[in-house]
PDB file of C-alpha atoms and ligand atoms in Angstrom:
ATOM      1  CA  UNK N  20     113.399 124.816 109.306  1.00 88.00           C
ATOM      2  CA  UNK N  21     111.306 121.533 109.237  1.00 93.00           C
ATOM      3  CA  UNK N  22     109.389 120.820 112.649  1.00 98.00           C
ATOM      4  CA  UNK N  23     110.977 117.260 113.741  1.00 98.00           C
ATOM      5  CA  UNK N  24     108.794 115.001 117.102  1.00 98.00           C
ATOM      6  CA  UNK N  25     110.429 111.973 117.330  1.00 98.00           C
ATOM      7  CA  UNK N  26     108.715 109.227 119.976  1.00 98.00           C
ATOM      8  CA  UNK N  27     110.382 106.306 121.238  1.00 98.00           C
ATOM      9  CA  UNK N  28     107.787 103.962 121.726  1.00 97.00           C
ATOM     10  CA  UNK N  29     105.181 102.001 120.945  1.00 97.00           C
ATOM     11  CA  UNK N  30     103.761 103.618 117.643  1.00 98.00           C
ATOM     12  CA  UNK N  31     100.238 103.040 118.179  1.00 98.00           C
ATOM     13  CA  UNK N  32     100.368 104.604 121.848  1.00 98.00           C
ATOM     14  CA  UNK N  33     102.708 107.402 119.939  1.00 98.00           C
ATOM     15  CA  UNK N  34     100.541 108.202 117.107  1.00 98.00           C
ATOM     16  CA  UNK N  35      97.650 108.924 120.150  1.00 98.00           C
ATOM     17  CA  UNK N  36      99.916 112.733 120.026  1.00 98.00           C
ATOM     18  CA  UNK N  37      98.872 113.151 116.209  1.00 98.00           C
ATOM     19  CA  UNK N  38      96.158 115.160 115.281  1.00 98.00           C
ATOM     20  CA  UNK N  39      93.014 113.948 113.326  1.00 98.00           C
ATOM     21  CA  UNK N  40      93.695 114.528 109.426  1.00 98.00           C
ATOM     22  CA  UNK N  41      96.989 116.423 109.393  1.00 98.00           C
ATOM     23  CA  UNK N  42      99.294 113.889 107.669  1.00 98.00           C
ATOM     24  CA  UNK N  43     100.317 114.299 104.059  1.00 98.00           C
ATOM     25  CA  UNK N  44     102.176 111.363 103.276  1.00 99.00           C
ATOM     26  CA  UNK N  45     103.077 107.890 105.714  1.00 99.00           C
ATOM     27  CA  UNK N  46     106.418 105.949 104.182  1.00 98.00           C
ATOM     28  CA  UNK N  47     107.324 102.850 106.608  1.00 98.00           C
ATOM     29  CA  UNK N  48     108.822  99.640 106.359  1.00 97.00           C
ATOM     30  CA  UNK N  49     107.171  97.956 109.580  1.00 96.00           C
ATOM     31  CA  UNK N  50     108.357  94.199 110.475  1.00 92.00           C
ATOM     32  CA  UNK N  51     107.275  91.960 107.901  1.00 90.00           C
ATOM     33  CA  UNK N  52     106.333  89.021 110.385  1.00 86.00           C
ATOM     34  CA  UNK N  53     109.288  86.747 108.697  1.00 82.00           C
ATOM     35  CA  UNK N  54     110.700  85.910 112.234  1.00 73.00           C
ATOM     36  CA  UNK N  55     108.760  82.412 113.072  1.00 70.00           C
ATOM     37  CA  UNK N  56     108.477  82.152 109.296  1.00 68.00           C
ATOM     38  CA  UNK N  57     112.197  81.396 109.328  1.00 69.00           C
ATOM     39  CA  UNK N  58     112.252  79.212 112.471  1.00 66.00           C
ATOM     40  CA  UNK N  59     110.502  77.132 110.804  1.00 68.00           C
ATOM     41  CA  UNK N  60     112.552  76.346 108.056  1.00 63.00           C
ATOM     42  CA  UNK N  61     115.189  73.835 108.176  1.00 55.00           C
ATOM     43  CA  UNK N  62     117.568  75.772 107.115  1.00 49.00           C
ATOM     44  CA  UNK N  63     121.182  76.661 108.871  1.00 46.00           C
ATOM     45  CA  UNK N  64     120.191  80.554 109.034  1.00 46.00           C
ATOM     46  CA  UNK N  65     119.909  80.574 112.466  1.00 48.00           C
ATOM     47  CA  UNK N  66     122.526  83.892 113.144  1.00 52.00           C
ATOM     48  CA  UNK N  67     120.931  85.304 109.549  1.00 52.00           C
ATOM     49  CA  UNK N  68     117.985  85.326 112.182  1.00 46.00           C
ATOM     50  CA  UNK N  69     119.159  86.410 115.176  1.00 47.00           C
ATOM     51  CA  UNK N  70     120.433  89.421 112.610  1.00 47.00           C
ATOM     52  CA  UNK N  71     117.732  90.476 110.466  1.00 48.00           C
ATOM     53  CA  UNK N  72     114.989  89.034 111.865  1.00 43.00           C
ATOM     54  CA  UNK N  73     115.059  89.048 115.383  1.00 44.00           C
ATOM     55  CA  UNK N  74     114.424  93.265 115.788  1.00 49.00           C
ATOM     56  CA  UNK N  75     112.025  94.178 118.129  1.00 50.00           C
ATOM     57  CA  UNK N  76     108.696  94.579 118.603  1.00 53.00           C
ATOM     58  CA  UNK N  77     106.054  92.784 116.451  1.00 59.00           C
ATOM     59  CA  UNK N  78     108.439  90.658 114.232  1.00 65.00           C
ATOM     60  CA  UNK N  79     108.493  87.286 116.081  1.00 72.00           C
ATOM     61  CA  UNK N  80     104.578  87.489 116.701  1.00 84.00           C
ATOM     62  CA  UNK N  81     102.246  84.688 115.303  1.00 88.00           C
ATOM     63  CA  UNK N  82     100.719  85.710 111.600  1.00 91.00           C
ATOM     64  CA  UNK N  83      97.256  86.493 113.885  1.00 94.00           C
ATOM     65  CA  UNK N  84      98.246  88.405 116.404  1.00 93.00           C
ATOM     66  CA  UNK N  85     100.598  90.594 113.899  1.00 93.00           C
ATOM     67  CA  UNK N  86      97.855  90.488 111.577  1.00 95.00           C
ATOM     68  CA  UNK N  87      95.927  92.167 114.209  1.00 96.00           C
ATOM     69  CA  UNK N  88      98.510  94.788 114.933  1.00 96.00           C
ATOM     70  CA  UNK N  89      98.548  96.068 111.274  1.00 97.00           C
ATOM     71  CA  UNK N  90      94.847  96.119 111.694  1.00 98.00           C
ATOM     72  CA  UNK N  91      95.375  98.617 114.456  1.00 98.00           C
ATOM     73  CA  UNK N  92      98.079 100.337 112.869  1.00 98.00           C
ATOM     74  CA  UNK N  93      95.631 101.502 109.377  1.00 98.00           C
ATOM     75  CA  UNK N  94      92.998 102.125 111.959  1.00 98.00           C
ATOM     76  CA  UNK N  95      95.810 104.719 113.579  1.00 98.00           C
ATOM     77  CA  UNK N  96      96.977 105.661 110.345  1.00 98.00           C
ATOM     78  CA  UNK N  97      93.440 106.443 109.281  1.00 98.00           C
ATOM     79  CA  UNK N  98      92.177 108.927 111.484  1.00 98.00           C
ATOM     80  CA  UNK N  99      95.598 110.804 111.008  1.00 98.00           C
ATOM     81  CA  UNK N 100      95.796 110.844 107.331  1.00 98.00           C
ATOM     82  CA  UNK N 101      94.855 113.984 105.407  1.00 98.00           C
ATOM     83  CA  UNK N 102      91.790 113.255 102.705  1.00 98.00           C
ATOM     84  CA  UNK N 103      94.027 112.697  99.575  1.00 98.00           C
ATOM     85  CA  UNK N 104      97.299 111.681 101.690  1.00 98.00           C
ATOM     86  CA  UNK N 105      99.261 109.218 100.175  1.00 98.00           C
ATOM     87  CA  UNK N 106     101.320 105.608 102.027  1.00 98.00           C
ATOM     88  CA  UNK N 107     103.941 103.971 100.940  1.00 99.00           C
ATOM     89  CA  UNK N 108     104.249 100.187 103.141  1.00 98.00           C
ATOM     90  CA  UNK N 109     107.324  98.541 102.285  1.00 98.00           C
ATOM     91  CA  UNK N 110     106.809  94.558 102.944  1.00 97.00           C
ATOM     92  CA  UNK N 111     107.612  91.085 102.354  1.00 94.00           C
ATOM     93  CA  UNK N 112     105.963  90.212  98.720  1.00 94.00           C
ATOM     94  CA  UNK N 113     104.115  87.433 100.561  1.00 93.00           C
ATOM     95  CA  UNK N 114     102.616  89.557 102.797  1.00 95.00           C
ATOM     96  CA  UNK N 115     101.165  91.790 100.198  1.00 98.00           C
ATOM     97  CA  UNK N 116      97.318  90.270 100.019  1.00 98.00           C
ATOM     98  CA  UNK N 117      97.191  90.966 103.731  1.00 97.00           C
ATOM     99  CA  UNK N 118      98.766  94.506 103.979  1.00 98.00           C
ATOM    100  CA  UNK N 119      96.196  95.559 100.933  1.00 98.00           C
ATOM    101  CA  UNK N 120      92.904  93.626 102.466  1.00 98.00           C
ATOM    102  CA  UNK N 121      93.577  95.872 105.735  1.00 98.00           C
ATOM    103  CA  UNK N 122      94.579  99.274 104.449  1.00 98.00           C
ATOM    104  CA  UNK N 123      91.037  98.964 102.267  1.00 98.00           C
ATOM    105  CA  UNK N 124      88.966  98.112 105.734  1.00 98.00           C
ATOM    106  CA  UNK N 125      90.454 101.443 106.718  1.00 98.00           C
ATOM    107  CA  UNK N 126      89.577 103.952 103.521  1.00 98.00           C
ATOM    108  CA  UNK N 127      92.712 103.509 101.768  1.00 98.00           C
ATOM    109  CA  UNK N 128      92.515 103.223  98.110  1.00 98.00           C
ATOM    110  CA  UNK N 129      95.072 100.623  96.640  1.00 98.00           C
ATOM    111  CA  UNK N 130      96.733 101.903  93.832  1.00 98.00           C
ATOM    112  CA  UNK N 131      99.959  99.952  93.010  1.00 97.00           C
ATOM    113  CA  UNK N 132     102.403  97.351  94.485  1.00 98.00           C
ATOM    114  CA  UNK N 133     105.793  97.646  93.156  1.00 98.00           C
ATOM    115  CA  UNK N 134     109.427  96.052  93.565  1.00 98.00           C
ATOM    116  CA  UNK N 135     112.135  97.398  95.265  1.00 98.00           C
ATOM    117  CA  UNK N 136     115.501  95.370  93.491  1.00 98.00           C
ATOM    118  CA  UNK N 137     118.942  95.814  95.138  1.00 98.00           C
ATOM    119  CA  UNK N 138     121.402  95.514  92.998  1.00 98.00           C
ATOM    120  CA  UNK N 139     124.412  93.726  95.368  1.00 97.00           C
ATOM    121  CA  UNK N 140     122.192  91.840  97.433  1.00 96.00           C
ATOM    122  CA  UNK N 141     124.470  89.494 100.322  1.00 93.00           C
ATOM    123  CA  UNK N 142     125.410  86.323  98.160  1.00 94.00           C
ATOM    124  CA  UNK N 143     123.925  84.233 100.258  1.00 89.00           C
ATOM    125  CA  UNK N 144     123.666  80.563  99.888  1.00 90.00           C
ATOM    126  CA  UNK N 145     123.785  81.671  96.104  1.00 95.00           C
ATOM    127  CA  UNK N 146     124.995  78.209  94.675  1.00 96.00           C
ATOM    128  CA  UNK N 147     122.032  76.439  96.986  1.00 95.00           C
ATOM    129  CA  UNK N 148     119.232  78.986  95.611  1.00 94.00           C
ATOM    130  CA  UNK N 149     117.884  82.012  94.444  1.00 96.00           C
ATOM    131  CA  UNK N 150     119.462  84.871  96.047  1.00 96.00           C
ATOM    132  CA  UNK N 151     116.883  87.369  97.895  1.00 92.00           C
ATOM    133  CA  UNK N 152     116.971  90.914  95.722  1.00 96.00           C
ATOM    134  CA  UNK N 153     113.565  92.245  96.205  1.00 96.00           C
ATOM    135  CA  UNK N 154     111.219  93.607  98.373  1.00 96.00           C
ATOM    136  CA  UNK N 155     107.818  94.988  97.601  1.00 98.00           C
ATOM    137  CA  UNK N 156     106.184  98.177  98.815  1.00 98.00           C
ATOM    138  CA  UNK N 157     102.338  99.144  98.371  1.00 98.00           C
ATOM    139  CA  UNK N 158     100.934 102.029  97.390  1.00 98.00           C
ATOM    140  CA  UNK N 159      97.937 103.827  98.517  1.00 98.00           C
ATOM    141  CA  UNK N 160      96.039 106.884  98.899  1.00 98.00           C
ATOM    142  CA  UNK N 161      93.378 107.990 101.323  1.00 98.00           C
ATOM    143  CA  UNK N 162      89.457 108.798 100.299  1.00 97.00           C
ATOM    144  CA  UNK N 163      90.414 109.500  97.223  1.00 97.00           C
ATOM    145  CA  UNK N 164      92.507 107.890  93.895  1.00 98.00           C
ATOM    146  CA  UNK N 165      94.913 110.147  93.245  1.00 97.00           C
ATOM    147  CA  UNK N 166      97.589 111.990  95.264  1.00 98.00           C
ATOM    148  CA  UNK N 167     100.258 114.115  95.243  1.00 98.00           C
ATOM    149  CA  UNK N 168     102.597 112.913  92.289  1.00 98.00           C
ATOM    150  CA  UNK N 169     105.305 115.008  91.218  1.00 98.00           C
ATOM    151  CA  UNK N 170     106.723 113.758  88.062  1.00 98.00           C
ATOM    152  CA  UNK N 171     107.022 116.756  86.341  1.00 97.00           C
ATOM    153  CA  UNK N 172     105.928 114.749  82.755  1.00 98.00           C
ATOM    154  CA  UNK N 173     108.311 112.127  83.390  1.00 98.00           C
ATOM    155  CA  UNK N 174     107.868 108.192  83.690  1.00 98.00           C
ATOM    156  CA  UNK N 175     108.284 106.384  86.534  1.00 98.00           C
ATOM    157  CA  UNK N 176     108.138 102.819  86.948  1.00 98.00           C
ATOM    158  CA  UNK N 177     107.128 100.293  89.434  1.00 98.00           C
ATOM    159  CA  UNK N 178     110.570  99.108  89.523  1.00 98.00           C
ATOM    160  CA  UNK N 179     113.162 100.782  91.940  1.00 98.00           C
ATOM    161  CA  UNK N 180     116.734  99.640  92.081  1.00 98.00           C
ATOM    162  CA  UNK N 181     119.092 101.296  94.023  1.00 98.00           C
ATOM    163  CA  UNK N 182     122.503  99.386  95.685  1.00 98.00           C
ATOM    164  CA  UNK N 183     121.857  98.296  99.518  1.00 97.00           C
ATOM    165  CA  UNK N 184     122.382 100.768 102.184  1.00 97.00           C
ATOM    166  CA  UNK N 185     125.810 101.805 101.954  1.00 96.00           C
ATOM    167  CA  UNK N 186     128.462 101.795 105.249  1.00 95.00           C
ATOM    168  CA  UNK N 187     128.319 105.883 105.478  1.00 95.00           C
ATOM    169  CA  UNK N 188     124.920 105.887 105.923  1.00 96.00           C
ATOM    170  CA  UNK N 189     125.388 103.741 109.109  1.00 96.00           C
ATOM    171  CA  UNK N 190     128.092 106.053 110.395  1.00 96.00           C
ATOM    172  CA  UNK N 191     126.081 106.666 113.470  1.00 96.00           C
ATOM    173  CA  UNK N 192     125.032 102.943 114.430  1.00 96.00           C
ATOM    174  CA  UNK N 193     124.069  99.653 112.269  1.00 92.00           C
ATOM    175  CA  UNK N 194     120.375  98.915 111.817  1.00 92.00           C
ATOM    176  CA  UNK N 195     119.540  95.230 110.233  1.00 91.00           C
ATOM    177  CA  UNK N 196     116.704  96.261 107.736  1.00 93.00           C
ATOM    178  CA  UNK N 197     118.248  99.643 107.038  1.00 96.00           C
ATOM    179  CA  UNK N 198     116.610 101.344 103.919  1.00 97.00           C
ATOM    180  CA  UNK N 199     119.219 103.344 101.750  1.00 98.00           C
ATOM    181  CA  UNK N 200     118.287 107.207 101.305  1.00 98.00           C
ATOM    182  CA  UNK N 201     117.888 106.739  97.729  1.00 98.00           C
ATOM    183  CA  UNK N 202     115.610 104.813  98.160  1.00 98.00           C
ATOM    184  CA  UNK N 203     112.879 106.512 100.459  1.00 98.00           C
ATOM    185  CA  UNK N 204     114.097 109.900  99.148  1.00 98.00           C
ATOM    186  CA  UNK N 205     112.590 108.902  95.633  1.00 98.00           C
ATOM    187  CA  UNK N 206     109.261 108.218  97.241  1.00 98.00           C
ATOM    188  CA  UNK N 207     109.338 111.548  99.747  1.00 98.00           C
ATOM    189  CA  UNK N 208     110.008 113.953  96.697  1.00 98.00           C
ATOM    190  CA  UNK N 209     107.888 112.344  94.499  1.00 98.00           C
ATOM    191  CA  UNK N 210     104.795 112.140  96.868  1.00 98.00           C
ATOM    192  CA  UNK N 211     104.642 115.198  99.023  1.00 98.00           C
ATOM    193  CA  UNK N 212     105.555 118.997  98.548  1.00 98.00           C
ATOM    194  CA  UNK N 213     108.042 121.118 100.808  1.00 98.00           C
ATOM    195  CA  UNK N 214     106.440 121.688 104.232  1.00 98.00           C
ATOM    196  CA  UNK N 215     103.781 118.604 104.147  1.00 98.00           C
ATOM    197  CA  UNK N 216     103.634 116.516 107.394  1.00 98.00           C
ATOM    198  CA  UNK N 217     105.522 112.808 106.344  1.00 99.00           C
ATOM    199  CA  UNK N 218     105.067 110.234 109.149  1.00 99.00           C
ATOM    200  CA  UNK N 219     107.134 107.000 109.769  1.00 98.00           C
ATOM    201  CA  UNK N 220     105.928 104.840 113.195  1.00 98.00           C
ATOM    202  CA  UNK N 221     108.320 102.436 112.342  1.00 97.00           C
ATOM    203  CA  UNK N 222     111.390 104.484 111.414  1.00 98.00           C
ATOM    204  CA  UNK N 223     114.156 102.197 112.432  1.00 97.00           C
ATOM    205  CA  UNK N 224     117.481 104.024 112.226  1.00 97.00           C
ATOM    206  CA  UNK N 225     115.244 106.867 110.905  1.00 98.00           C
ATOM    207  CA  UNK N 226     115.751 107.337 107.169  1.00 98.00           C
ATOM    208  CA  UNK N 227     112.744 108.767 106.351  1.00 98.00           C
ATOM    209  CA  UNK N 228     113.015 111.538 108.965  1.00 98.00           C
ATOM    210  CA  UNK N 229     117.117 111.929 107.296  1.00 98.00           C
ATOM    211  CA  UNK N 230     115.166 112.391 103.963  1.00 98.00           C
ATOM    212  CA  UNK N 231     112.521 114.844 105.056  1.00 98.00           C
ATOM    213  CA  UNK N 232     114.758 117.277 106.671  1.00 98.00           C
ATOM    214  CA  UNK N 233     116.311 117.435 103.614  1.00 98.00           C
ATOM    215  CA  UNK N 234     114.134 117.673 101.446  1.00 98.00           C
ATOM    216  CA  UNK N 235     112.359 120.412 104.022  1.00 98.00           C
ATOM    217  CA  UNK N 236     109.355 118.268 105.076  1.00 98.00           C
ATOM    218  CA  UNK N 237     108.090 118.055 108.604  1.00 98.00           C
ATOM    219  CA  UNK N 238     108.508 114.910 110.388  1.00 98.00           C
ATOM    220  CA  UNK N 239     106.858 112.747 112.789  1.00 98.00           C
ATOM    221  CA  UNK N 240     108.852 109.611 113.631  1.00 98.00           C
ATOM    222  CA  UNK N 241     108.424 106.685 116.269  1.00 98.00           C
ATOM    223  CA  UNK N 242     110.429 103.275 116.839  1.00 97.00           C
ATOM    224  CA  UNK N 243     110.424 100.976 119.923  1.00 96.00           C
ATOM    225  CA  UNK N 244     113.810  99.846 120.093  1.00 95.00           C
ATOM    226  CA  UNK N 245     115.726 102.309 122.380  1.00 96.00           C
ATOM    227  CA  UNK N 246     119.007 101.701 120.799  1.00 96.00           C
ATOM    228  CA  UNK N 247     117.528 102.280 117.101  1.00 96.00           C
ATOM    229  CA  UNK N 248     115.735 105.486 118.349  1.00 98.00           C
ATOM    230  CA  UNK N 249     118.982 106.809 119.713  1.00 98.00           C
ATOM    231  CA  UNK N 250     120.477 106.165 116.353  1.00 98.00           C
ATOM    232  CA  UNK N 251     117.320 107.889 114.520  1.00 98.00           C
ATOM    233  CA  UNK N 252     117.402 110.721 116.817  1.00 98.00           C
ATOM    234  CA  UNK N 253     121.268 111.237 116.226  1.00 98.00           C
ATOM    235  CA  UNK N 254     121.157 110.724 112.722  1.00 98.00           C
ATOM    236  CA  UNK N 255     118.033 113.169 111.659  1.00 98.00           C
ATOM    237  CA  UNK N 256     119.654 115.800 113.939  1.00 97.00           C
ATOM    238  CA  UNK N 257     123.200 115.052 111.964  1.00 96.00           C
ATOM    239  CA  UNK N 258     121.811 115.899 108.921  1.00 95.00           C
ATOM    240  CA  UNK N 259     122.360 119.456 107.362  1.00 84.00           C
ATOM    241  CA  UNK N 260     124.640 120.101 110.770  1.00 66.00           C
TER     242      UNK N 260
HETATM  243  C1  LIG S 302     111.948  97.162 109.142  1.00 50.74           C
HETATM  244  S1  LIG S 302     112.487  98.154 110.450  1.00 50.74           S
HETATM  245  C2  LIG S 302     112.510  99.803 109.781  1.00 50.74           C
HETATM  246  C3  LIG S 302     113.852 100.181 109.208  1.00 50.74           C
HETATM  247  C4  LIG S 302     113.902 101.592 108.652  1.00 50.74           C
HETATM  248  N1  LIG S 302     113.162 101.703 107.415  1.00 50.74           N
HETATM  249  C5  LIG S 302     115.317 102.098 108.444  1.00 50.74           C
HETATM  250  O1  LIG S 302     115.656 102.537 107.324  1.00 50.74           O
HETATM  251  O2  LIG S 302     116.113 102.030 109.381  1.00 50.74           O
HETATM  252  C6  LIG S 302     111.073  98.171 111.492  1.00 50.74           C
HETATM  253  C7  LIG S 302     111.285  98.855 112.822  1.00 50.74           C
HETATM  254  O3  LIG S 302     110.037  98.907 113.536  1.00 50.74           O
HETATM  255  C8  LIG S 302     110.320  98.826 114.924  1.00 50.74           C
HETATM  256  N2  LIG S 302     109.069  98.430 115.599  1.00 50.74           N
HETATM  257  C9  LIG S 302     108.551  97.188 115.731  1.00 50.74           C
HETATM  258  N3  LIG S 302     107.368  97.235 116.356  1.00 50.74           N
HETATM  259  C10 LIG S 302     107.114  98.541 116.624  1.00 50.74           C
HETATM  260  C11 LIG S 302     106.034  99.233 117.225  1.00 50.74           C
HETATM  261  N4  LIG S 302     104.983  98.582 117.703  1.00 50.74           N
HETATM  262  N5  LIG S 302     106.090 100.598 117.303  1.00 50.74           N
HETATM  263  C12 LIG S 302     107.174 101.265 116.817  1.00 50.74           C
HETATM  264  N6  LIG S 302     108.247 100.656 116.236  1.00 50.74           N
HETATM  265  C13 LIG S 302     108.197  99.321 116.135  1.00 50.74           C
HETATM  266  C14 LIG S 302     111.454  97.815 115.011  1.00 50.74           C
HETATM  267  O4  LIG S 302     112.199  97.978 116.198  1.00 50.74           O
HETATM  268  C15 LIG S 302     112.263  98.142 113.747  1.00 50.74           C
HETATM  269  O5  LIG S 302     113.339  99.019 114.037  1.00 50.74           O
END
C-alpha cells in the first residue's frame, strides 16, 4: 500500500516535516495570483471572483509579495527534491516568465512549458470575447536535464486536452480550480515509477494524492483551506475503498 501524510496547513511550514532529497516528482497547481488582477478590471465578474478566484491563501496577495512566496516555495521545494526529480507547476500563461526565472534561482532546469486545453470550457461572455480554454504548466527537472520519462517509444506532445473536471469527481465536495484526474494522472505515470515519493503543497481537493494511490505512488500532500483539506483527505482515502 502507498504511504499517504497529508498536512493541513501552511505548505512552507508543512514541507519543514520533509526530508532533504527524498522527493521524486512535485505536480501542483498553486494560486496563480489572478485575484487583484481581476479587481481591477472593469468587468461585471465580480461573483466569477468571489468563485474562482477568491480561494485562500496567497491568491489575493500583491504580484510582490506572491512573487516572494513562490520564491520561498522553490527554495522549499529545493532542498526536498531528489537530484534528477522532476516538477510539474501548473499556472496562469502570464505568469510563466516569473514561475521559470525562480525555479532556475533554485537549481531547477527548465525544460518545457506546455498547454493544458479543455475542451467545454464555461461559455462565458463568449459573444463579448475569447472564451478562456487554456492553462499552462512548466516543466522542470532538478540538477540535472533529464528525468524520469516513461513513454515507452511513444510521442507525447506539449498539448494536453482533456474535458473539465467532471461532477463525479466532486462527489465528495466542490473545489473552484479543481484539476480533472486525467489530467494530473497523465503527468504522475508518465514522470515517476511505482513507489516514488510525488508531493503536492497545494493539493486543493487533492487530485494528485487520488492519482498516486492509484497509480501506487507515495504521497505527501498539504492545503490551507480546512474545508478543501477535509475534502482531500476524504477523497484520497475514498479511493480504491
Ligand atoms: C489552484 S488550487 C489547487 C487545486 C487542485 N489542483 C485540485 O485539483 O483540487 C490551489 C490551492 O492552494 C491552496 N493554498 C493557497 N496558499 C497555500 C499555502 N500557502 N499552503 C498550502 N496551500 C495553499 C488554496 O487553498 C487552493 O486550494
Amino acid at each position: 500500500m502507498p504511504q499517504i501524510r497529508l498536512y493541513n496547513s501552511d505548505c512552507i511550514e508543512a514541507m519543514k516535516n520533509i526530508g532533504d532529497h527524498t522527493i521524486d516528482l512535485i505536480v501542483t497547481d498553486p494560486p496563480y495570483n489572478l485575484g487583484n488582477f481581476m479587481k481591477n478590471r472593469d468587468t461585471n465578474l465580480s461573483k466569477m471572483r468571489d468563485n474562482f478566484f477568491g480561494s485562500a491563501g496567497w491568491d489575493d496577495m500583491e504580484f510582490e509579495e506572491w512573487e516572494k512566496s513562490m520564491d520561498t516555495f522553490f527554495k522549499s521545494s529545493a532542498r526536498v527534491m531528489k537530484k534528477g526529480g522532476t516538477m510539474i507547476v501548473f499556472m496562469a500563461i502570464i505568469k510563466v516568465e516569473t514561475i521559470i526565472k525562480l525555479a532556475q534561482k533554485h537549481g531547477f532546469y527548465y525544460k518545457t512549458t506546455g498547454i493544458w486545453h479543455k475542451t467545454n470550457p464555461m461559455p462565458r461572455n463568449m459573444n463579448l470575447h475569447f472564451v478562456n480554454s487554456t492553462e499552462a504548466w512548466v516543466y522542470f527537472t532538478y540538477k540535472t536535464r533529464t528525468g524520469t520519462f516513461n513513454n515507452d517509444g511513444a510521442m507525447f506532445h506539449d498539448f494536453v486536452e482533456t474535458a473539465v473536471t467532471s461532477n463525479g469527481e466532486r462527489k465528495y465536495g466542490k473545489h473552484p480550480t479543481q484539476k480533472p484526474e486525467s489530467l494530473i494522472q497523465h503527468f504522475v505515470e508518465l514522470l515517476s515509477n511505482r513507489e516514488d515519493w510525488v508531493l503536492d503543497p497545494f493539493m486543493g481537493s487533492g487530485t494528485t494524492g487520488v492519482v498516486a494511490k492509484r497509480t501506487e505512488r507515495n504521497f505527501i500532500g498539504v492545503e490551507l483551506n480546512e474545508i478543501y483539506f477535509e475534502i482531500a483527505k476524504s477523497r484520497i482515502e475514498g479511493e480504491n475503498k
